[in-house]
Coordinates of C-alpha atoms in Angstrom, one line a residue:
X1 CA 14.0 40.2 -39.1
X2 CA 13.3 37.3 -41.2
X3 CA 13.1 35.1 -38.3
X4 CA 11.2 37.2 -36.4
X5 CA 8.8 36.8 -39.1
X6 CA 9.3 32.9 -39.5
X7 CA 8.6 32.5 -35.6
X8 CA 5.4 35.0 -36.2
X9 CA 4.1 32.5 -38.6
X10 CA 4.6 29.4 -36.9
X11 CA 2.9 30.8 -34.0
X12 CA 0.1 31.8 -36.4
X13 CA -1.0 28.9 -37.4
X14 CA -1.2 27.4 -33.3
X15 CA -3.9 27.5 -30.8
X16 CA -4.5 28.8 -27.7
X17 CA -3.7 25.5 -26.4
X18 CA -1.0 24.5 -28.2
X19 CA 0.5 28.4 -27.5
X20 CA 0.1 27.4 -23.7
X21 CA 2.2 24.2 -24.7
X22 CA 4.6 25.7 -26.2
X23 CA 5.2 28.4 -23.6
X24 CA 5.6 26.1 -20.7
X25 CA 8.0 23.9 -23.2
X26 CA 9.6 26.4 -23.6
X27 CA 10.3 27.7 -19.8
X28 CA 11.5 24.5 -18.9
X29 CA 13.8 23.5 -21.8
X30 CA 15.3 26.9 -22.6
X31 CA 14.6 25.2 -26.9
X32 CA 14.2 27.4 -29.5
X33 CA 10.9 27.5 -31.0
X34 CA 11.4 25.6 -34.2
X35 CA 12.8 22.3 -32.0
X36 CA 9.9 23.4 -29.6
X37 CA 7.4 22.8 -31.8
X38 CA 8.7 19.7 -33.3
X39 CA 9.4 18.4 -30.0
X40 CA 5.8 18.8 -29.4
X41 CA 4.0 18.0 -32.3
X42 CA 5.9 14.4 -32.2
X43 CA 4.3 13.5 -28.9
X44 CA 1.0 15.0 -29.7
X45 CA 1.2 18.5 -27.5
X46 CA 1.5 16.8 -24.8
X47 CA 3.7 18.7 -22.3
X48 CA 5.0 16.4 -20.2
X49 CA 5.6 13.5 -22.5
X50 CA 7.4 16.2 -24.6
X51 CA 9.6 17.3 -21.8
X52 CA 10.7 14.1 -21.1
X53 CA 11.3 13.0 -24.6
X54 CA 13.5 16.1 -25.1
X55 CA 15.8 14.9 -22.2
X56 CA 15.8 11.8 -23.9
X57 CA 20.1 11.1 -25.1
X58 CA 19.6 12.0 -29.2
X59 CA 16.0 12.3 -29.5
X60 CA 16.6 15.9 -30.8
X61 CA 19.3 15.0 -33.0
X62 CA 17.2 12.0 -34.5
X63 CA 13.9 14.1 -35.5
X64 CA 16.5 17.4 -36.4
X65 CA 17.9 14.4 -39.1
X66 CA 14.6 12.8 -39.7
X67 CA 13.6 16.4 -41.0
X68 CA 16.8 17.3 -42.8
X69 CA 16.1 13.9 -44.7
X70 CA 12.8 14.6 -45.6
X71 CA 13.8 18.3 -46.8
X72 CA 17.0 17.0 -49.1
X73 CA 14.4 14.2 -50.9
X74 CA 11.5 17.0 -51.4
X75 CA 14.7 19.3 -53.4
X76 CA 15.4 16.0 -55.0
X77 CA 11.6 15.6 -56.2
X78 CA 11.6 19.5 -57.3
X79 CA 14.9 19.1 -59.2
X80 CA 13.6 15.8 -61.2
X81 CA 10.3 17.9 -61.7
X82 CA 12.1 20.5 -63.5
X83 CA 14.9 18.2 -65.5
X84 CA 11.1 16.7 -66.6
X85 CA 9.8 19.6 -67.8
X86 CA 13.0 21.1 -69.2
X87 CA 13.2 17.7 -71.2
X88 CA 9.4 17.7 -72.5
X89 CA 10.0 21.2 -73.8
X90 CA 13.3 20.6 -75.8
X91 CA 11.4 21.1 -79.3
X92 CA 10.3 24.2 -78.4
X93 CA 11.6 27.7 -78.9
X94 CA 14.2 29.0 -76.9
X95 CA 12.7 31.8 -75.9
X96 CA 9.2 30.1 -75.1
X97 CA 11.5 28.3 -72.7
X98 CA 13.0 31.1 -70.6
X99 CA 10.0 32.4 -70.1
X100 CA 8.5 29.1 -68.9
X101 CA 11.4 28.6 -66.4
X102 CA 11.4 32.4 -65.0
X103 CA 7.8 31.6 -64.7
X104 CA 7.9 28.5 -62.6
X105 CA 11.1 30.2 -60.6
X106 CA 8.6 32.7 -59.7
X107 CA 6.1 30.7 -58.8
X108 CA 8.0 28.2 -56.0
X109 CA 7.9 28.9 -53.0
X110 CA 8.1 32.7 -53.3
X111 CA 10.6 32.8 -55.2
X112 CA 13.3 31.8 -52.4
X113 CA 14.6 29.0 -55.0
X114 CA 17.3 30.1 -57.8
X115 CA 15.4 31.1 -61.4
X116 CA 17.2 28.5 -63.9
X117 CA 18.5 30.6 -66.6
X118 CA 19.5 29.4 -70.0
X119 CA 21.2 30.7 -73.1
X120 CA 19.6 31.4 -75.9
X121 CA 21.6 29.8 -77.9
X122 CA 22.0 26.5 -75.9
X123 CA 19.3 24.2 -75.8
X124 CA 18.4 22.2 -72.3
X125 CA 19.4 18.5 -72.0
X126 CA 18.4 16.0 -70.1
X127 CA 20.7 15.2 -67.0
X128 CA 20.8 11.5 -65.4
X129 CA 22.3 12.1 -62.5
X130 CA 19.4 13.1 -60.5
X131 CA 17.7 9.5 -61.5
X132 CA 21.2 8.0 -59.9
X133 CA 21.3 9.9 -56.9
X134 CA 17.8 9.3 -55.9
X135 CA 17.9 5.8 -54.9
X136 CA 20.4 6.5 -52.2
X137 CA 18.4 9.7 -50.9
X138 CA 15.5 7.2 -50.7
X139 CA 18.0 4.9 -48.7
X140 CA 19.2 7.7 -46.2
X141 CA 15.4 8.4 -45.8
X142 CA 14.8 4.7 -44.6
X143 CA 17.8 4.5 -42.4
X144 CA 16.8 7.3 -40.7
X145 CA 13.5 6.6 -40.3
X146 CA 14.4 3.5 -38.7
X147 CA 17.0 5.0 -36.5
X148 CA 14.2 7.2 -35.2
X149 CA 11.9 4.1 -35.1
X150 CA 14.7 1.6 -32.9
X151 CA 15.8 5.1 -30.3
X152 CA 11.6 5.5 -30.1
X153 CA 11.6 1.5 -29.3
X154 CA 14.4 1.7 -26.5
X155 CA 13.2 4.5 -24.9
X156 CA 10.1 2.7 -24.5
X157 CA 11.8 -0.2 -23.5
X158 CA 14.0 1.2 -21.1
X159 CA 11.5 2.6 -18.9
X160 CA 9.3 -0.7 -19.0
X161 CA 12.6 -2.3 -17.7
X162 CA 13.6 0.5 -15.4
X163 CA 10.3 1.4 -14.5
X164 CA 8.9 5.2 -13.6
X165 CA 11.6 6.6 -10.5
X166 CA 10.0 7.1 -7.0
X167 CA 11.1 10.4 -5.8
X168 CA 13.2 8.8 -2.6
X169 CA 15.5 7.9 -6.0
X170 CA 15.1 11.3 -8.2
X171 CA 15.8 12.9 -5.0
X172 CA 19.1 10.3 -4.2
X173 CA 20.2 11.3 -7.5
X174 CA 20.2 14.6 -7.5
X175 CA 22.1 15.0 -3.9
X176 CA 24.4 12.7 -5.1
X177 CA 24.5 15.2 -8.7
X178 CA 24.9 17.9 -6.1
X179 CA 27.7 16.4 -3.9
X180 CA 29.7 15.5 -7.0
X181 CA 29.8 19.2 -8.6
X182 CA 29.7 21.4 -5.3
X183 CA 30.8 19.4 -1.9
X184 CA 29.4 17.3 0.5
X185 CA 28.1 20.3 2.9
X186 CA 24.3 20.9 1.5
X187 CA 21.4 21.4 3.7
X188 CA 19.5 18.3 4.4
X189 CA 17.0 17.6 1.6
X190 CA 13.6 16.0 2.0
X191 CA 13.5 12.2 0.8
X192 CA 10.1 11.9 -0.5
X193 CA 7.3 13.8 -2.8
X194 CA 6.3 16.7 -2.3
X195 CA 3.0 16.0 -0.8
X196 CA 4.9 14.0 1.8
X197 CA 6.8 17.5 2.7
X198 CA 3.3 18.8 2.8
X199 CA 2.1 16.3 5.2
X200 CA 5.6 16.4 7.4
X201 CA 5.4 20.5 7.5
X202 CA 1.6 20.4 8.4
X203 CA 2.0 17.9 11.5
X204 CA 5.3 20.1 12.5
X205 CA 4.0 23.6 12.1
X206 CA 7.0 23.9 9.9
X207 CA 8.6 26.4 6.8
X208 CA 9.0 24.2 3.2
X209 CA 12.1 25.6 1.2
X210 CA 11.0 24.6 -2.2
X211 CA 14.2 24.3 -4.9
X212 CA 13.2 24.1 -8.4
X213 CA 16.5 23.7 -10.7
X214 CA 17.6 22.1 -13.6
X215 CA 21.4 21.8 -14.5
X216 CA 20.3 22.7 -18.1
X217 CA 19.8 26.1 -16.8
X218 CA 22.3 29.3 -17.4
X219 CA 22.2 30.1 -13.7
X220 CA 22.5 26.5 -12.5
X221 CA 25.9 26.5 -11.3
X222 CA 26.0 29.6 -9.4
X223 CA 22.6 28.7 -7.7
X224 CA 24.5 25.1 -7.2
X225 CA 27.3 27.3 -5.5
X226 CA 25.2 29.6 -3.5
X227 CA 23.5 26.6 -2.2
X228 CA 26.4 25.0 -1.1
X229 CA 27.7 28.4 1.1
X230 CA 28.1 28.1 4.7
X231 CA 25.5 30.5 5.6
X232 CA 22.9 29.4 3.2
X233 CA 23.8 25.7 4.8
X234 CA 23.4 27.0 8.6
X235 CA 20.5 28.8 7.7
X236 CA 18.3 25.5 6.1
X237 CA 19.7 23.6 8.6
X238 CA 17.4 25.2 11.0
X239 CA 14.5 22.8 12.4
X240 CA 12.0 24.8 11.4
X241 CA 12.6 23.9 7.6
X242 CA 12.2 21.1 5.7
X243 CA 14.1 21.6 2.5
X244 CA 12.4 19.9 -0.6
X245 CA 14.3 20.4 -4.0
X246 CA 13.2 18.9 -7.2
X247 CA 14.4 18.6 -10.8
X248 CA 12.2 20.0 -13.6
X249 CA 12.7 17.5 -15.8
X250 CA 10.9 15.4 -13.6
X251 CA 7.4 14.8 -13.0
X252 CA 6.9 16.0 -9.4
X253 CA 8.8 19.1 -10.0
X254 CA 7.2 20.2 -13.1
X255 CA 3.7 20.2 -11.8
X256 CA 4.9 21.9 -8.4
X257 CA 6.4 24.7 -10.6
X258 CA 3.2 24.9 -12.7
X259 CA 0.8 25.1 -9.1
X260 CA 3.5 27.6 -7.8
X261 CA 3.1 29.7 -10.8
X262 CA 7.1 30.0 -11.0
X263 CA 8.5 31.1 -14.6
X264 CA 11.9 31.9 -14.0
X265 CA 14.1 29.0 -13.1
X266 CA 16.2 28.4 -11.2
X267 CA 13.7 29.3 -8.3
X268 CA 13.1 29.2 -4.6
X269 CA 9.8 29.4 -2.9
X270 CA 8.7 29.5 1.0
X271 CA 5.6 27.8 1.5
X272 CA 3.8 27.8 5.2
X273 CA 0.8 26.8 7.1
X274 CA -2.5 28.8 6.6
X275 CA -4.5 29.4 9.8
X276 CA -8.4 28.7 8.6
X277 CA -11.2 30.8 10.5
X278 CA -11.4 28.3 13.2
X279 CA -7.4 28.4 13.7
X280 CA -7.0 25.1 11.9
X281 CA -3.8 24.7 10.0
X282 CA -5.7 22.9 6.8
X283 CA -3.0 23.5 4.6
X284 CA 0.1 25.0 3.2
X285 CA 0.1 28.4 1.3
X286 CA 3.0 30.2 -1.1
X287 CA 4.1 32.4 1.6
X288 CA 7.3 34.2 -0.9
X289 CA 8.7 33.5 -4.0
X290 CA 12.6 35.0 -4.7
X291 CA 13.4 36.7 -7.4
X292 CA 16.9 36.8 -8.3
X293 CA 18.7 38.0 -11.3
X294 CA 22.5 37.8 -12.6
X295 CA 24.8 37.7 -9.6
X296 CA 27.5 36.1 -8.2
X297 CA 27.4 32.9 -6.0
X298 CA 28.1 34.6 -2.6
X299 CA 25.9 37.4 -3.3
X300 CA 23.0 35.1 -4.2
X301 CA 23.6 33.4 -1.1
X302 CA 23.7 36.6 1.3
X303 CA 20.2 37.2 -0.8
X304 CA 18.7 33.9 0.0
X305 CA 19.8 34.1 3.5
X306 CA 18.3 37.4 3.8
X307 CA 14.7 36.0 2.0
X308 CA 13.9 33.5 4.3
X309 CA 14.9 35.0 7.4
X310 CA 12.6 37.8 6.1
X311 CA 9.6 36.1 5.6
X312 CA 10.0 33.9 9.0
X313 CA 10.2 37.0 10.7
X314 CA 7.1 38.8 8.6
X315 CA 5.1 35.3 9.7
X316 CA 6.6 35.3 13.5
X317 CA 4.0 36.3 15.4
X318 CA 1.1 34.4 13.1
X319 CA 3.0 31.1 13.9
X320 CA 3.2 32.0 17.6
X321 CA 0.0 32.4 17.3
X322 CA -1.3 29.3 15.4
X323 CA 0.9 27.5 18.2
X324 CA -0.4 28.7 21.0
X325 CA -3.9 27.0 19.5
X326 CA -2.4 24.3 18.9
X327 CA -1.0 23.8 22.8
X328 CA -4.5 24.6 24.0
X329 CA -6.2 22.0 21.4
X330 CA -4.2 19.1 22.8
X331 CA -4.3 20.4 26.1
X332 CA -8.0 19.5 25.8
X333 CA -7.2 16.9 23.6
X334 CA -5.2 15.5 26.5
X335 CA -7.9 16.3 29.2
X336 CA -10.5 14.3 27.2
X337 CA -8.6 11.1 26.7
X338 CA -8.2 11.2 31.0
X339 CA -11.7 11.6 31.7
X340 CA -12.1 8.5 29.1
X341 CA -9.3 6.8 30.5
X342 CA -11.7 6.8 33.9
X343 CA -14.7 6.0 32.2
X344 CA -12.4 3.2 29.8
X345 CA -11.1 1.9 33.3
X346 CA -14.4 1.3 35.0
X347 CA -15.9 0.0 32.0
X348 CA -12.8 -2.2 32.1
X349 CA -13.2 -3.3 35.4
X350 CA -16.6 -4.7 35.3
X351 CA -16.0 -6.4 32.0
X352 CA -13.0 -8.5 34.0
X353 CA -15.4 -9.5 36.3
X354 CA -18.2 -10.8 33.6
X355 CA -14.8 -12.3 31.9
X356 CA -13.4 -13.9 35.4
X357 CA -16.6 -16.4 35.6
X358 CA -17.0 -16.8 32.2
X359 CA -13.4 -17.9 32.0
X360 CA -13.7 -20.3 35.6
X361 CA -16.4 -21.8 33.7
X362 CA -15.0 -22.3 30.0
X363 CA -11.5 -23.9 32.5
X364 CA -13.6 -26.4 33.6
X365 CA -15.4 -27.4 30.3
X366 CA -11.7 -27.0 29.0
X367 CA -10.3 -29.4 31.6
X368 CA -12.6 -32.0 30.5
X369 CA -12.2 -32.4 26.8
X370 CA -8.5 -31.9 27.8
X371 CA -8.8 -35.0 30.1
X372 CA -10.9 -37.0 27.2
X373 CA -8.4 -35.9 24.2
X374 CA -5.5 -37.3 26.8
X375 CA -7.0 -40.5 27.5
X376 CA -7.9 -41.0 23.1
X377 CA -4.2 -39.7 22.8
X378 CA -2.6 -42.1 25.1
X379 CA -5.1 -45.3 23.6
X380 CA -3.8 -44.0 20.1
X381 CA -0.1 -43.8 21.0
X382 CA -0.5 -47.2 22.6
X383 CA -2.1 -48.5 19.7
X384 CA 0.8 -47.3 17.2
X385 CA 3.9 -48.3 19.3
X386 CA 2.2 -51.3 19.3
X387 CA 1.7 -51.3 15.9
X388 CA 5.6 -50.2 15.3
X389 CA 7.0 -53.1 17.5
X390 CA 5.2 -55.7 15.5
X391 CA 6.2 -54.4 12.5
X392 CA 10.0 -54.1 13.4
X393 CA 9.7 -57.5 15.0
X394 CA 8.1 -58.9 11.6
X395 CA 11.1 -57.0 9.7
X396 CA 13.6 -58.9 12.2
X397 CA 12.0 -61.9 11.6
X398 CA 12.4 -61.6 7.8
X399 CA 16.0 -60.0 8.1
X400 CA 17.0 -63.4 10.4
X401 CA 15.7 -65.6 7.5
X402 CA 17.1 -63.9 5.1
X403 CA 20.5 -64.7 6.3
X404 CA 19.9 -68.0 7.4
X405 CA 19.0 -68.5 3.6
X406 CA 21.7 -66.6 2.3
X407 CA 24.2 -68.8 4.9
X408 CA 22.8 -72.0 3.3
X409 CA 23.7 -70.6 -0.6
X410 CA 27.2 -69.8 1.0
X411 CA 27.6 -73.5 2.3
X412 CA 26.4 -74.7 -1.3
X413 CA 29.6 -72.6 -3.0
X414 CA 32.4 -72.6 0.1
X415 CA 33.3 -76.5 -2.4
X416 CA 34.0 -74.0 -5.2
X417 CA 35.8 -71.7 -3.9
X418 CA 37.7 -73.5 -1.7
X419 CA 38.7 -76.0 -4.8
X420 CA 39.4 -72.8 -7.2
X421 CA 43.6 -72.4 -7.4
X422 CA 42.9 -68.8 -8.4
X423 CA 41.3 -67.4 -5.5
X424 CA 41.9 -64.1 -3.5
X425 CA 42.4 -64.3 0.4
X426 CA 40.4 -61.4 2.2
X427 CA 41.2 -59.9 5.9
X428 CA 37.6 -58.7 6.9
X429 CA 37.5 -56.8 10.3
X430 CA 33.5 -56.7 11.0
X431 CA 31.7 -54.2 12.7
X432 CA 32.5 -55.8 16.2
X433 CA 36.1 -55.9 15.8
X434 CA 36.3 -59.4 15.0
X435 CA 39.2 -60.6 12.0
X436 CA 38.0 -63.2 9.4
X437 CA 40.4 -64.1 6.5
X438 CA 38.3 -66.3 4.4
X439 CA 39.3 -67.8 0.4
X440 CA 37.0 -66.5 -2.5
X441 CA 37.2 -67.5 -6.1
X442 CA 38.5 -65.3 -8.5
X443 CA 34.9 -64.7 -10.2
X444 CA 33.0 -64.3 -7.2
X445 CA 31.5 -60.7 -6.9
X446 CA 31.8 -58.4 -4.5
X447 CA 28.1 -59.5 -3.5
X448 CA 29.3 -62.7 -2.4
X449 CA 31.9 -60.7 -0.2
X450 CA 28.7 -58.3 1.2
X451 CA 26.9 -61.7 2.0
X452 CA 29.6 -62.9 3.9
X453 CA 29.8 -60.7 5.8
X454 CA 26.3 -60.2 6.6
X455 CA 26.0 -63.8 8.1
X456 CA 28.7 -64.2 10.2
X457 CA 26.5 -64.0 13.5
X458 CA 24.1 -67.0 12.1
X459 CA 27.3 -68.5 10.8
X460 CA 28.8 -68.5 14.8
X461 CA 25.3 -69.8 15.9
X462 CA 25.1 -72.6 13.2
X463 CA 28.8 -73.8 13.9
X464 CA 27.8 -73.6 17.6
X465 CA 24.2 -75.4 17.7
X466 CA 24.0 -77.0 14.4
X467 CA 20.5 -76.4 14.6
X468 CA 18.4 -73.0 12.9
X469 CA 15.1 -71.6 14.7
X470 CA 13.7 -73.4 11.7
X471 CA 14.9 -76.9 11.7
X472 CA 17.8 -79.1 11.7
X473 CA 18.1 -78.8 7.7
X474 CA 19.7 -75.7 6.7
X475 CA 19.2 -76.4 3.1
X476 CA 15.7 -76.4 3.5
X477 CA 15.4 -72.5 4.2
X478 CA 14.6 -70.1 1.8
X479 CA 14.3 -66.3 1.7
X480 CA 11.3 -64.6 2.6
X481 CA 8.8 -63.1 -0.3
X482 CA 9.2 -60.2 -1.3
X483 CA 11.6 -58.8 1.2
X484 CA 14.6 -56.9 0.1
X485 CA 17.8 -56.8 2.0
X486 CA 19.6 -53.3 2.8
X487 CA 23.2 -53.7 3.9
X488 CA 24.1 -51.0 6.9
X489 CA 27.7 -51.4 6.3
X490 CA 29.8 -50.7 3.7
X491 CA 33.5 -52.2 2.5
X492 CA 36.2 -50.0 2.6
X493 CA 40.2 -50.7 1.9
X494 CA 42.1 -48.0 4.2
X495 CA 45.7 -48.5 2.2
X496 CA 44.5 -46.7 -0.1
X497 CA 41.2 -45.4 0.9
X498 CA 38.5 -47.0 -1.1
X499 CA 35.0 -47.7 -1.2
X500 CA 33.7 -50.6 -2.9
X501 CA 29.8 -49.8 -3.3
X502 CA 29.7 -51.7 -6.7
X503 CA 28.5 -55.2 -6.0
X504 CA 27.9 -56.3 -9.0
X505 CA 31.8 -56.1 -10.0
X506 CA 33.7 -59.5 -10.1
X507 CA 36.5 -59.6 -6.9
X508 CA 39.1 -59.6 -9.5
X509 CA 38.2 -56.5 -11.1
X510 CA 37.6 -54.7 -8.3
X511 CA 41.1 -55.2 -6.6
X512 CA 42.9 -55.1 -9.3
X513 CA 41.5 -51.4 -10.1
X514 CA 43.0 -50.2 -6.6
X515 CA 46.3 -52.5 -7.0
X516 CA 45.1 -55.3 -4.2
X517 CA 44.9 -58.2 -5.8
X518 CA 45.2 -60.8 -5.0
X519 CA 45.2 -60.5 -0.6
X520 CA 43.6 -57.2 0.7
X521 CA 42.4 -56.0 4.3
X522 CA 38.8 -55.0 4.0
X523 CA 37.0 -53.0 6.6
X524 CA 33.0 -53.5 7.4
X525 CA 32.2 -49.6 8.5
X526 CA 28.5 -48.9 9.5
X527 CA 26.7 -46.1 7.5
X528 CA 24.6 -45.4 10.3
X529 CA 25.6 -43.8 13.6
X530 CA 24.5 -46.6 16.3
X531 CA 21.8 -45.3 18.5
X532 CA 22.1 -44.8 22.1

């Protein structure tokens, strides 16, 4: 009786709209009313947001502490009210103090709270303990209300990263919900919202089996069961059904159960084309709802097999009927698109003429811009190999006296090297297979050795003519300005295998690195791949 009374009085003090709230809260969430309400009031009345915020892991439990917090600090406050006034009123007379203390027992709250009662012969004292304890009430009030605070933050945070679910995902999650707890034999649910069912049942002249469940439900598990029976399986399998189930906690399914009027969950509805006056199918209509109370899973299968065969067989004929119409709408559907076919194809056929001589003469305008951009192509081609040869013979022409220069700073240091005791004696293979062993001094770098090699084929020419392309004096030639040499080979030692691509080292320290000094067989192998 007394919370009969309680629940009277909280719904006293709501509105009409806030009632409606409540109810539908309420019908989905299976919450009693006082977590109802608090649930609601915390996200302003809003249904939805409330619905999904009760799902929410330990929003409950947070604002169920959050409120036992603020209670324990308000008895706090009322206890270190009345160790206050007990402790002003010490001087008076004992009796004046009874009666003030039944007086304010009477008048808080009702009198639900314990009357203090004192002695008359014992006179009140002021206790500390409440002034110890309260710091750490406030403390618990904090922590809490920052616990609520950082789960509100996460939740909010979570669905930023996550984003809001498409309902090909709710409804992969719930098969895969469904295949976990009763098998993998189910009839074939519809991947998409229910307004794409709508549109897929409309084009088909087809039945929607609407499911609206939650597993928070009593009956969930037997519904789960009875959907997952043979016959129930065999009988959605059927082509004539597209089977759509949704998950109240979800969007989608809520507001299809509040259109469909359905207040008892877990539910099944059969919804089917209406025929307008003009034999139209324009949209879809709540043909049955079934209603089903406590039973057993096989019985609440037989009686779900039973419902929809009923009401396709109570809607037989009308859908004969509506597709029948249908045949004879595309029938003349279909004899309209022939006769403009044959107007299409005549049409068609004149327009290939008019687009024949059009065409003959934009092929002969074509042909002779063609023939122009041809001829200023080939002139430009011309002009840009020649361009090319002249630079690659200007390149050559530098490269030659480059080496010619570098042979003549050779000759000047072959007296040094040759006169230096300490000096390392190199097997170079070149490119062309030719062997050259040849003396270098032990603080020559491996530059010297690059150079080297570089001019051996003016080296051959000069010991065979005596004469350069640019004189008799080959101390005369210098290096072309600003040209700058790349080397297309690179000195390798095979036993062991290594590179020597540091030419500023000295020829000492880079054989004795690799254990070859002081005699070593070096190997001149191209970095490029010759061209044919």
């Amino acid at each position: 009786m007394a919370d009969q009374h309680t629940n009277d009085k909280v719904l006293e003090g709501l509105s009409d709209s806030q009632r409606q709230s409540l109810h539908e809260f309420s019908q989905v969430t299976n919450a009693n009313l006082d977590l109802a309400v608090r649930v609601l009031a915390s996200r302003q009345w809003n249904t939805q947001q409330a619905i999904q915020m009760y799902y929410e892991p330990g929003y409950a439990d947070a604002l169920q502490k959050t409120d036992d917090a603020q209670e324990a600090e308000k008895d706090v406050s009322e206890g270190l009210r009345r160790r206050g006034v007990e402790a002003s009123g010490s001087g008076r007379d004992t009796q004046s103090n009874v009666r003030g203390a039944e007086s304010s027992g009477h008048n808080a709250e009702g009198g639900s709270r314990r009357k203090p009662e004192y002695s008359a012969s014992r006179r009140p004292q002021f206790a500390i303990t409440p002034l110890l304890v309260w710091p750490f009430v406030l403390m618990l009030r904090l922590a809490m209300l920052a616990a609520s605070t950082l789960l509100r933050i996460l939740g909010i945070q979570r669905i930023a990263s996550s984003g809001v679910p498409n309902q090909t995902t709710i409804t992969n999650d719930f098969e895969h919900y469904f295949e976990a707890h009763y098998g993998l034999e189910h009839p074939p649910f519809f991947h998409g919202t229910l307004a794409d069912a709508r549109t897929a049942a409309l084009r088909d002249q087809k039945y929607i089996v609407m499911v609206l469940w939650s597993k928070e439900h009593d009956d969930a598990d037997v519904f789960g069961r009875a959907l997952a029976h043979p016959d129930v399986v065999a009988c959605l399998t059927q082509p004539q059904f597209i089977v759509w189930a949704g998950d109240l906690t979800q969007l989608d399914a809520y507001a299809a159960a509040s259109d469909s009027g359905a207040t008892h969950f877990p539910s099944i509805s059969v919804l089917g084309p209406r025929a307008a006056s003009a034999g139209l199918p324009t949209r879809l209509e709540l043909v049955a709802r079934m209603r089903n109370g406590p039973q057993t899973a096989n019985a609440m299968a037989q009686s779900l097999v039973s419902f929809v065969t009923r009401v396709v067989a109570s809607r037989d004929s009308m859908t004969r009927a509506m597709q029948r119409e249908q045949d004879e709408r595309d029938a003349e559907r279909r004899l309209r698109a022939q006769q403009n076919a044959a107007y299409e194809a005549s049409l068609a056929r004149d327009q290939e003429r008019d687009r024949e001589q059009r065409e003959q003469s934009a092929r002969a305008r074509e042909q002779e811009i063609k023939a122009r951009e041809e001829e200023i192509k080939a002139k430009e081609e011309q002009d840009a190999e020649e361009r090319r040869r002249r630079e690659e013979q200007a390149v050559d022409e530098q490269r030659t006296q480059w080496r010619w220069a570098k042979l003549a700073q050779i000759h000047k240091e072959n007296a040094t090297e040759l006169a230096s005791a300490d000096a390392a004696k190199l097997s170079l293979r070149l490119e062309n297979g030719r062997r050259i062993v040849h003396s270098f001094a032990r603080d020559s770098t491996m530059q010297r050795v690059f150079d080297f090699v570089e001019t051996r084929d003016v080296a051959d020419e000069w010991a065979t003519k005596g004469v350069t392309p640019y004189g008799s004096d080959l101390a005369q030639i210098t290096a072309p300005a600003g040209y700058t040499h790349t080397y297309e080979f690179a000195l390798v030692s095979q036993f062991p295998r290594v590179v020597f691509d540091d030419r500023r080292a000295t020829l000492h320290n880079a054989l004795s690195a690799c254990g070859l000094w002081p005699s070593a067989v070096l190997i001149a192998e191209p970095l490029f791949e010759p061209e044919d």
